[in-house]
Amino acid sequence: MRIVKQRIDQIKQIYAVAVTGTEEGLRLLAASEGLAECKVYAYPDFEARVVSGNPGGTTDLCPHPDTDSQFFAVTNFVPIFQAEKAKLVYVWKDTDDLWQMQDIAIIPFLHRFDVIRLDGKLVLVGATLCSSKQSQDDWSDPGEVFAAEIDESSFTLKNRRNILKDLVRNHGFTKTSFQGTDSYLISGDFGTYVLPIPPSFENEWVARRLFDEFPVSDIAAGDIDGDGEDEIALITPFHGSDFRILKPVNGEYREVYHRDIAFGHVLWFGEVNGIPSFVLGYREGDGQLLLIRSDGNGGFSETTLDTACGPSQIACFQEDDCFRILSANRKTGPIIGDVVLYTLYEGK
């Protein structure tokens, strides 16, 4: 595999990245969890535009499901624990080709979210890290997973409904196809749930517990070895030191792969150049970004994509002859981090 690394930009306390649009009109998004910019980059020339009105504190970015000229973000999530006034915001490109930001709602400690089109309605699915904090290590007030409609005329929330509550240190929130159904995988100190996406917002949202034997930080799932069963990859515990792959065996999940990591923070599953793969990243120690695949013999192989990069988030997209990973690399400087695009060419 040939790996090409391209540094696009540098942002203070870079944390969140996303990709919006299609191959005909892609835009790359990157934002700081500190008091610094949220930027939109044209693709493939990487011309940057700064989003106006951004207060910083961005922990997550989400494309609009219908257009590449709008997206959503969490802002004002102030590190490390003062996030009572975290906000969901709507961002759009105006007629002067400038990017503007509008508040939708204050949602304390909103950390991860998704916006989907469900039976014609624009629906927010969100997860809060907790409900309140008195100190960095205070986890006494659990968070929740909820859904709400986004009113597309006023960009406000309505009909908010709780789905899961009493979630302690919820960090994992992954949209995926799990066992053939579009779902969210949700994890924390309480273990792991799967939440199938219902056909409409009005339907009941029913989550089921997968396991609770150990706390889980981040999670991804997919059939990596082609046997028709979805394996589950985990970072454990919160911001953890262990990476595991679990495989269903006789109705139970059993560990089939393990490696040591440090401050695990990135986990993704999908096809990379047509091959099922996990992408793993961790922020401390040697701060690696890794590609993990089945070796075809019941084991797994690793390809090191980068070292001493310490990614906090990635976003991925496939092109005709290559696969690209947009990464928020935190370890490249004590304060200033890198916005990096990795291009992976198979067998070249």
Short mmCIF file of C-alpha atoms in Angstrom, two decimals:
data_model
loop_
_atom_site.label_atom_id
_atom_site.label_comp_id
_atom_site.label_asym_id
_atom_site.label_seq_id
_atom_site.Cartn_x
_atom_site.Cartn_y
_atom_site.Cartn_z
CA MET A 1 0.00 0.00 0.00
CA ARG A 2 1.22 3.50 -0.83
CA ILE A 3 0.28 6.19 1.69
CA VAL A 4 0.44 9.89 0.82
CA LYS A 5 0.20 12.40 3.67
CA GLN A 6 -0.85 15.97 2.93
CA ARG A 7 -1.09 18.65 5.60
CA ILE A 8 -3.95 20.98 4.71
CA ASP A 9 -3.85 23.44 7.58
CA GLN A 10 -3.04 24.00 11.24
CA ILE A 11 -5.69 24.85 13.86
CA LYS A 12 -5.29 25.51 17.56
CA GLN A 13 -6.67 22.57 19.56
CA ILE A 14 -7.99 20.87 16.45
CA TYR A 15 -10.56 18.25 17.41
CA ALA A 16 -13.42 17.64 14.95
CA VAL A 17 -13.48 16.85 11.22
CA ALA A 18 -16.14 15.81 8.71
CA VAL A 19 -16.69 15.45 4.97
CA THR A 20 -19.83 16.74 3.29
CA GLY A 21 -21.19 16.40 -0.23
CA THR A 22 -20.51 13.91 -3.00
CA GLU A 23 -17.44 13.24 -5.09
CA GLU A 24 -18.70 15.87 -7.54
CA GLY A 25 -18.90 18.54 -4.81
CA LEU A 26 -16.99 17.62 -1.69
CA ARG A 27 -16.15 19.95 1.17
CA LEU A 28 -13.91 19.17 4.12
CA LEU A 29 -14.74 20.51 7.60
CA ALA A 30 -12.39 21.01 10.55
CA ALA A 31 -12.89 22.73 13.91
CA SER A 32 -11.27 23.42 17.26
CA GLU A 33 -12.47 22.35 20.69
CA GLY A 34 -10.74 25.49 21.99
CA LEU A 35 -11.43 29.12 21.22
CA ALA A 36 -10.39 28.84 17.58
CA GLU A 37 -11.80 28.46 14.09
CA CYS A 38 -14.23 26.21 12.36
CA LYS A 39 -13.17 26.06 8.70
CA VAL A 40 -14.65 24.81 5.44
CA TYR A 41 -12.21 23.66 2.74
CA ALA A 42 -13.07 23.36 -0.92
CA TYR A 43 -12.02 20.08 -2.50
CA PRO A 44 -9.61 19.35 -4.08
CA ASP A 45 -7.87 22.76 -3.93
CA PHE A 46 -8.37 23.19 -0.14
CA GLU A 47 -9.28 26.88 -0.32
CA ALA A 48 -10.37 27.68 3.24
CA ARG A 49 -13.29 29.74 4.51
CA VAL A 50 -13.76 30.54 8.21
CA VAL A 51 -17.27 30.11 9.63
CA SER A 52 -18.59 33.40 11.03
CA GLY A 53 -19.98 33.60 14.55
CA ASN A 54 -18.18 30.52 15.83
CA PRO A 55 -17.65 30.55 19.64
CA GLY A 56 -15.27 27.54 19.54
CA GLY A 57 -15.63 24.44 21.65
CA THR A 58 -16.56 22.20 18.72
CA THR A 59 -16.67 18.49 19.58
CA ASP A 60 -18.65 17.17 16.63
CA LEU A 61 -19.58 18.09 13.05
CA CYS A 62 -22.35 16.54 10.96
CA PRO A 63 -23.25 17.09 7.29
CA HIS A 64 -26.79 17.99 6.31
CA PRO A 65 -28.29 14.81 4.82
CA ASP A 66 -29.50 16.60 1.66
CA THR A 67 -26.97 19.29 0.71
CA ASP A 68 -23.25 20.12 0.92
CA SER A 69 -23.93 23.84 1.54
CA GLN A 70 -25.24 23.27 5.08
CA PHE A 71 -24.04 21.36 8.12
CA PHE A 72 -24.48 21.10 11.88
CA ALA A 73 -22.05 21.33 14.78
CA VAL A 74 -21.68 21.24 18.54
CA THR A 75 -20.11 24.47 19.82
CA ASN A 76 -19.35 26.00 23.20
CA PHE A 77 -18.38 22.62 24.66
CA VAL A 78 -15.68 24.21 26.80
CA PRO A 79 -12.89 21.86 27.86
CA ILE A 80 -12.53 20.18 30.21
CA PHE A 81 -15.85 20.01 31.97
CA GLN A 82 -17.62 23.40 31.76
CA ALA A 83 -20.06 22.51 29.01
CA GLU A 84 -23.40 23.45 30.55
CA LYS A 85 -23.97 25.85 27.67
CA ALA A 86 -22.94 23.55 24.83
CA LYS A 87 -25.00 24.34 21.73
CA LEU A 88 -26.24 22.64 18.62
CA VAL A 89 -25.80 25.05 15.70
CA TYR A 90 -26.81 25.21 12.05
CA VAL A 91 -24.25 26.42 9.48
CA TRP A 92 -25.01 27.49 5.93
CA LYS A 93 -23.36 29.17 2.95
CA ASP A 94 -24.97 32.50 2.05
CA THR A 95 -25.28 34.18 -1.35
CA ASP A 96 -21.87 35.86 -0.90
CA ASP A 97 -20.23 32.44 -0.49
CA LEU A 98 -19.67 33.13 3.22
CA TRP A 99 -20.43 30.61 5.95
CA GLN A 100 -22.79 31.73 8.71
CA MET A 101 -23.77 30.10 12.00
CA GLN A 102 -27.13 30.09 13.82
CA ASP A 103 -27.93 28.61 17.24
CA ILE A 104 -30.54 25.85 17.31
CA ALA A 105 -30.58 25.01 21.01
CA ILE A 106 -28.50 24.89 24.17
CA ILE A 107 -28.05 21.21 25.02
CA PRO A 108 -25.78 20.80 28.07
CA PHE A 109 -22.86 18.44 27.47
CA LEU A 110 -23.97 17.45 23.97
CA HIS A 111 -20.92 15.54 22.76
CA ARG A 112 -21.90 13.36 19.79
CA PHE A 113 -24.85 13.62 17.41
CA ASP A 114 -26.23 12.81 13.99
CA VAL A 115 -28.83 14.46 11.73
CA ILE A 116 -30.83 12.19 9.44
CA ARG A 117 -33.80 12.38 7.09
CA LEU A 118 -36.48 10.08 8.49
CA ASP A 119 -39.83 9.70 6.72
CA GLY A 120 -39.44 13.21 5.31
CA LYS A 121 -38.51 14.83 8.62
CA LEU A 122 -35.13 16.20 9.65
CA VAL A 123 -34.25 14.37 12.87
CA LEU A 124 -31.53 14.98 15.44
CA VAL A 125 -30.19 12.00 17.38
CA GLY A 126 -27.89 13.18 20.16
CA ALA A 127 -25.83 11.81 23.04
CA THR A 128 -24.74 13.79 26.08
CA LEU A 129 -21.51 12.98 27.90
CA CYS A 130 -23.24 13.66 31.23
CA SER A 131 -25.94 16.03 32.52
CA SER A 132 -23.85 18.19 34.86
CA LYS A 133 -20.37 18.29 36.38
CA GLN A 134 -18.81 19.80 39.49
CA SER A 135 -15.28 18.79 38.51
CA GLN A 136 -13.44 17.02 35.71
CA ASP A 137 -13.80 13.64 37.43
CA ASP A 138 -17.42 14.06 38.52
CA TRP A 139 -19.60 11.48 36.73
CA SER A 140 -22.45 11.42 39.25
CA ASP A 141 -25.06 12.94 36.89
CA PRO A 142 -25.42 10.57 33.89
CA GLY A 143 -26.11 11.58 30.31
CA GLU A 144 -28.71 10.39 27.83
CA VAL A 145 -29.45 9.58 24.21
CA PHE A 146 -32.41 11.46 22.73
CA ALA A 147 -34.12 12.26 19.45
CA ALA A 148 -35.87 15.45 18.32
CA GLU A 149 -37.29 16.97 15.16
CA ILE A 150 -35.51 19.96 13.63
CA ASP A 151 -38.02 22.53 12.39
CA GLU A 152 -36.66 23.47 8.96
CA SER A 153 -38.37 26.86 8.85
CA SER A 154 -37.05 28.16 12.17
CA PHE A 155 -34.20 25.70 12.83
CA THR A 156 -35.42 25.00 16.34
CA LEU A 157 -36.06 21.67 18.08
CA LYS A 158 -39.45 20.18 18.81
CA ASN A 159 -40.88 16.92 20.12
CA ARG A 160 -37.72 15.92 21.96
CA ARG A 161 -37.95 12.39 23.33
CA ASN A 162 -35.64 10.43 25.60
CA ILE A 163 -34.37 7.09 24.29
CA LEU A 164 -31.71 6.00 26.80
CA LYS A 165 -30.93 7.51 30.18
CA ASP A 166 -28.47 6.90 33.02
CA LEU A 167 -25.53 6.73 30.59
CA VAL A 168 -22.28 7.14 32.50
CA ARG A 169 -19.31 8.44 30.48
CA ASN A 170 -21.01 7.90 27.15
CA HIS A 171 -18.31 8.39 24.51
CA GLY A 172 -19.19 5.87 21.81
CA PHE A 173 -21.84 6.90 19.28
CA THR A 174 -21.55 5.27 15.86
CA LYS A 175 -24.02 5.07 13.01
CA THR A 176 -23.58 1.83 11.10
CA SER A 177 -25.31 -1.12 9.51
CA PHE A 178 -25.38 -3.72 12.26
CA GLN A 179 -26.71 -7.20 11.57
CA GLY A 180 -28.33 -5.84 8.41
CA THR A 181 -30.14 -2.90 10.03
CA ASP A 182 -29.18 0.79 10.06
CA SER A 183 -28.45 1.45 13.72
CA TYR A 184 -26.49 3.42 16.27
CA LEU A 185 -23.99 1.70 18.54
CA ILE A 186 -23.82 3.47 21.91
CA SER A 187 -21.24 2.76 24.59
CA GLY A 188 -19.90 3.92 27.95
CA ASP A 189 -19.20 2.67 31.44
CA PHE A 190 -22.58 0.90 31.30
CA GLY A 191 -21.49 -1.30 28.38
CA THR A 192 -22.91 -1.22 24.88
CA TYR A 193 -26.34 -0.81 23.26
CA VAL A 194 -27.57 -1.12 19.70
CA LEU A 195 -30.32 1.32 18.68
CA PRO A 196 -32.03 0.39 15.37
CA ILE A 197 -33.28 3.42 13.45
CA PRO A 198 -37.08 3.19 13.13
CA PRO A 199 -38.88 3.94 9.83
CA SER A 200 -40.27 7.23 11.19
CA PHE A 201 -39.67 9.60 14.07
CA GLU A 202 -43.08 8.74 15.56
CA ASN A 203 -42.23 5.05 15.87
CA GLU A 204 -40.90 3.75 19.15
CA TRP A 205 -37.09 3.91 19.46
CA VAL A 206 -36.04 0.69 21.18
CA ALA A 207 -32.43 0.08 22.22
CA ARG A 208 -31.15 -3.31 23.33
CA ARG A 209 -28.08 -4.07 25.36
CA LEU A 210 -25.35 -6.04 23.60
CA PHE A 211 -23.12 -6.61 26.62
CA ASP A 212 -22.05 -4.94 29.85
CA GLU A 213 -19.03 -6.96 30.97
CA PHE A 214 -16.68 -3.97 30.78
CA PRO A 215 -16.77 -0.20 30.14
CA VAL A 216 -16.40 0.88 26.52
CA SER A 217 -15.17 4.20 25.14
CA ASP A 218 -15.51 3.93 21.34
CA ILE A 219 -17.07 1.28 19.15
CA ALA A 220 -17.33 0.17 15.51
CA ALA A 221 -18.72 -2.94 13.88
CA GLY A 222 -18.72 -4.77 10.58
CA ASP A 223 -17.97 -8.06 8.88
CA ILE A 224 -14.20 -7.74 8.59
CA ASP A 225 -13.46 -11.39 7.73
CA GLY A 226 -16.31 -12.04 5.27
CA ASP A 227 -18.02 -14.81 7.22
CA GLY A 228 -21.41 -13.07 7.29
CA GLU A 229 -21.19 -12.08 10.97
CA ASP A 230 -20.44 -8.57 12.24
CA GLU A 231 -17.36 -8.30 14.42
CA ILE A 232 -17.29 -5.52 17.04
CA ALA A 233 -14.19 -3.40 17.65
CA LEU A 234 -13.83 -1.59 20.97
CA ILE A 235 -11.61 0.90 22.76
CA THR A 236 -11.76 0.16 26.49
CA PRO A 237 -12.19 1.73 29.01
CA PHE A 238 -13.00 5.50 28.69
CA HIS A 239 -10.24 7.08 26.53
CA GLY A 240 -8.78 3.65 26.99
CA SER A 241 -5.58 1.67 26.83
CA ASP A 242 -6.94 -1.44 25.11
CA PHE A 243 -8.17 -2.17 21.60
CA ARG A 244 -10.23 -5.33 21.17
CA ILE A 245 -12.04 -7.12 18.38
CA LEU A 246 -14.92 -9.35 19.48
CA LYS A 247 -16.44 -12.08 17.34
CA PRO A 248 -19.83 -13.77 17.83
CA VAL A 249 -19.22 -17.43 18.69
CA ASN A 250 -22.16 -19.67 19.65
CA GLY A 251 -24.26 -16.65 20.59
CA GLU A 252 -21.58 -14.94 22.68
CA TYR A 253 -18.98 -12.32 21.85
CA ARG A 254 -15.42 -13.55 22.34
CA GLU A 255 -12.21 -11.58 22.04
CA VAL A 256 -10.19 -12.57 18.98
CA TYR A 257 -7.72 -9.68 18.83
CA HIS A 258 -6.12 -7.31 21.32
CA ARG A 259 -3.42 -4.63 21.29
CA ASP A 260 -2.25 -2.01 23.75
CA ILE A 261 -2.92 1.64 22.92
CA ALA A 262 -2.83 4.95 24.84
CA PHE A 263 -5.78 7.38 25.05
CA GLY A 264 -7.78 5.65 22.33
CA HIS A 265 -10.02 8.11 20.49
CA VAL A 266 -10.63 7.04 16.86
CA LEU A 267 -12.43 3.93 15.64
CA TRP A 268 -14.07 3.44 12.22
CA PHE A 269 -15.24 0.54 10.04
CA GLY A 270 -15.86 0.42 6.32
CA GLU A 271 -14.47 -0.70 2.99
CA VAL A 272 -11.08 0.78 2.18
CA ASN A 273 -10.44 0.34 -1.53
CA GLY A 274 -13.03 -2.46 -1.47
CA ILE A 275 -11.53 -4.30 1.52
CA PRO A 276 -13.34 -4.38 4.91
CA SER A 277 -11.15 -2.55 7.42
CA PHE A 278 -11.03 -0.98 10.85
CA VAL A 279 -9.21 2.32 11.31
CA LEU A 280 -7.85 2.86 14.83
CA GLY A 281 -6.23 5.97 16.30
CA TYR A 282 -4.91 6.94 19.71
CA ARG A 283 -3.65 10.23 21.08
CA GLU A 284 -0.87 9.42 23.55
CA GLY A 285 2.24 7.22 23.57
CA ASP A 286 3.42 6.86 19.98
CA GLY A 287 0.08 8.34 18.82
CA GLN A 288 -0.55 6.08 15.84
CA LEU A 289 -3.17 5.87 13.11
CA LEU A 290 -3.59 2.23 12.03
CA LEU A 291 -5.42 0.22 9.38
CA ILE A 292 -6.52 -3.24 10.57
CA ARG A 293 -7.76 -6.03 8.30
CA SER A 294 -8.37 -9.75 8.31
CA ASP A 295 -5.31 -11.70 7.21
CA GLY A 296 -7.51 -14.38 5.66
CA ASN A 297 -6.32 -17.04 8.12
CA GLY A 298 -8.38 -16.20 11.17
CA GLY A 299 -6.03 -13.45 12.31
CA PHE A 300 -5.52 -9.77 11.63
CA SER A 301 -2.90 -7.57 10.01
CA GLU A 302 -1.94 -3.98 10.83
CA THR A 303 -0.69 -1.24 8.53
CA THR A 304 0.72 1.87 10.20
CA LEU A 305 -0.61 4.94 8.41
CA ASP A 306 1.17 7.47 10.63
CA THR A 307 2.99 7.79 13.95
CA ALA A 308 3.22 10.68 16.42
CA CYS A 309 0.03 12.20 15.01
CA GLY A 310 -2.43 11.55 17.89
CA PRO A 311 -5.73 11.76 15.96
CA SER A 312 -8.87 12.91 17.80
CA GLN A 313 -11.34 12.37 14.91
CA ILE A 314 -11.33 11.15 11.33
CA ALA A 315 -13.69 11.30 8.35
CA CYS A 316 -13.35 8.96 5.37
CA PHE A 317 -14.35 8.82 1.72
CA GLN A 318 -13.64 6.57 -1.25
CA GLU A 319 -12.64 7.78 -4.70
CA ASP A 320 -12.21 5.74 -7.88
CA ASP A 321 -8.58 4.71 -7.38
CA CYS A 322 -7.87 5.60 -3.76
CA PHE A 323 -9.26 6.00 -0.26
CA ARG A 324 -8.89 9.21 1.74
CA ILE A 325 -8.87 9.83 5.49
CA LEU A 326 -9.29 13.37 6.83
CA SER A 327 -7.74 13.49 10.29
CA ALA A 328 -7.58 15.96 13.18
CA ASN A 329 -4.03 15.34 14.41
CA ARG A 330 -3.55 16.63 17.96
CA LYS A 331 -0.08 15.28 18.75
CA THR A 332 1.79 17.28 16.12
CA GLY A 333 2.26 20.28 18.44
CA PRO A 334 1.66 21.23 22.09
CA ILE A 335 -1.26 23.52 21.14
CA ILE A 336 -1.45 23.80 17.36
CA GLY A 337 -2.57 20.62 15.58
CA ASP A 338 -2.70 19.58 11.95
CA VAL A 339 -5.58 19.03 9.54
CA VAL A 340 -4.23 16.15 7.45
CA LEU A 341 -5.50 14.23 4.44
CA TYR A 342 -4.13 10.69 4.01
CA THR A 343 -4.51 9.02 0.63
CA LEU A 344 -4.27 5.23 0.46
CA TYR A 345 -3.46 3.52 -2.84
CA GLU A 346 -3.90 -0.24 -2.76
CA GLY A 347 -0.98 -2.37 -3.92
CA LYS A 348 1.00 0.53 -5.42
#
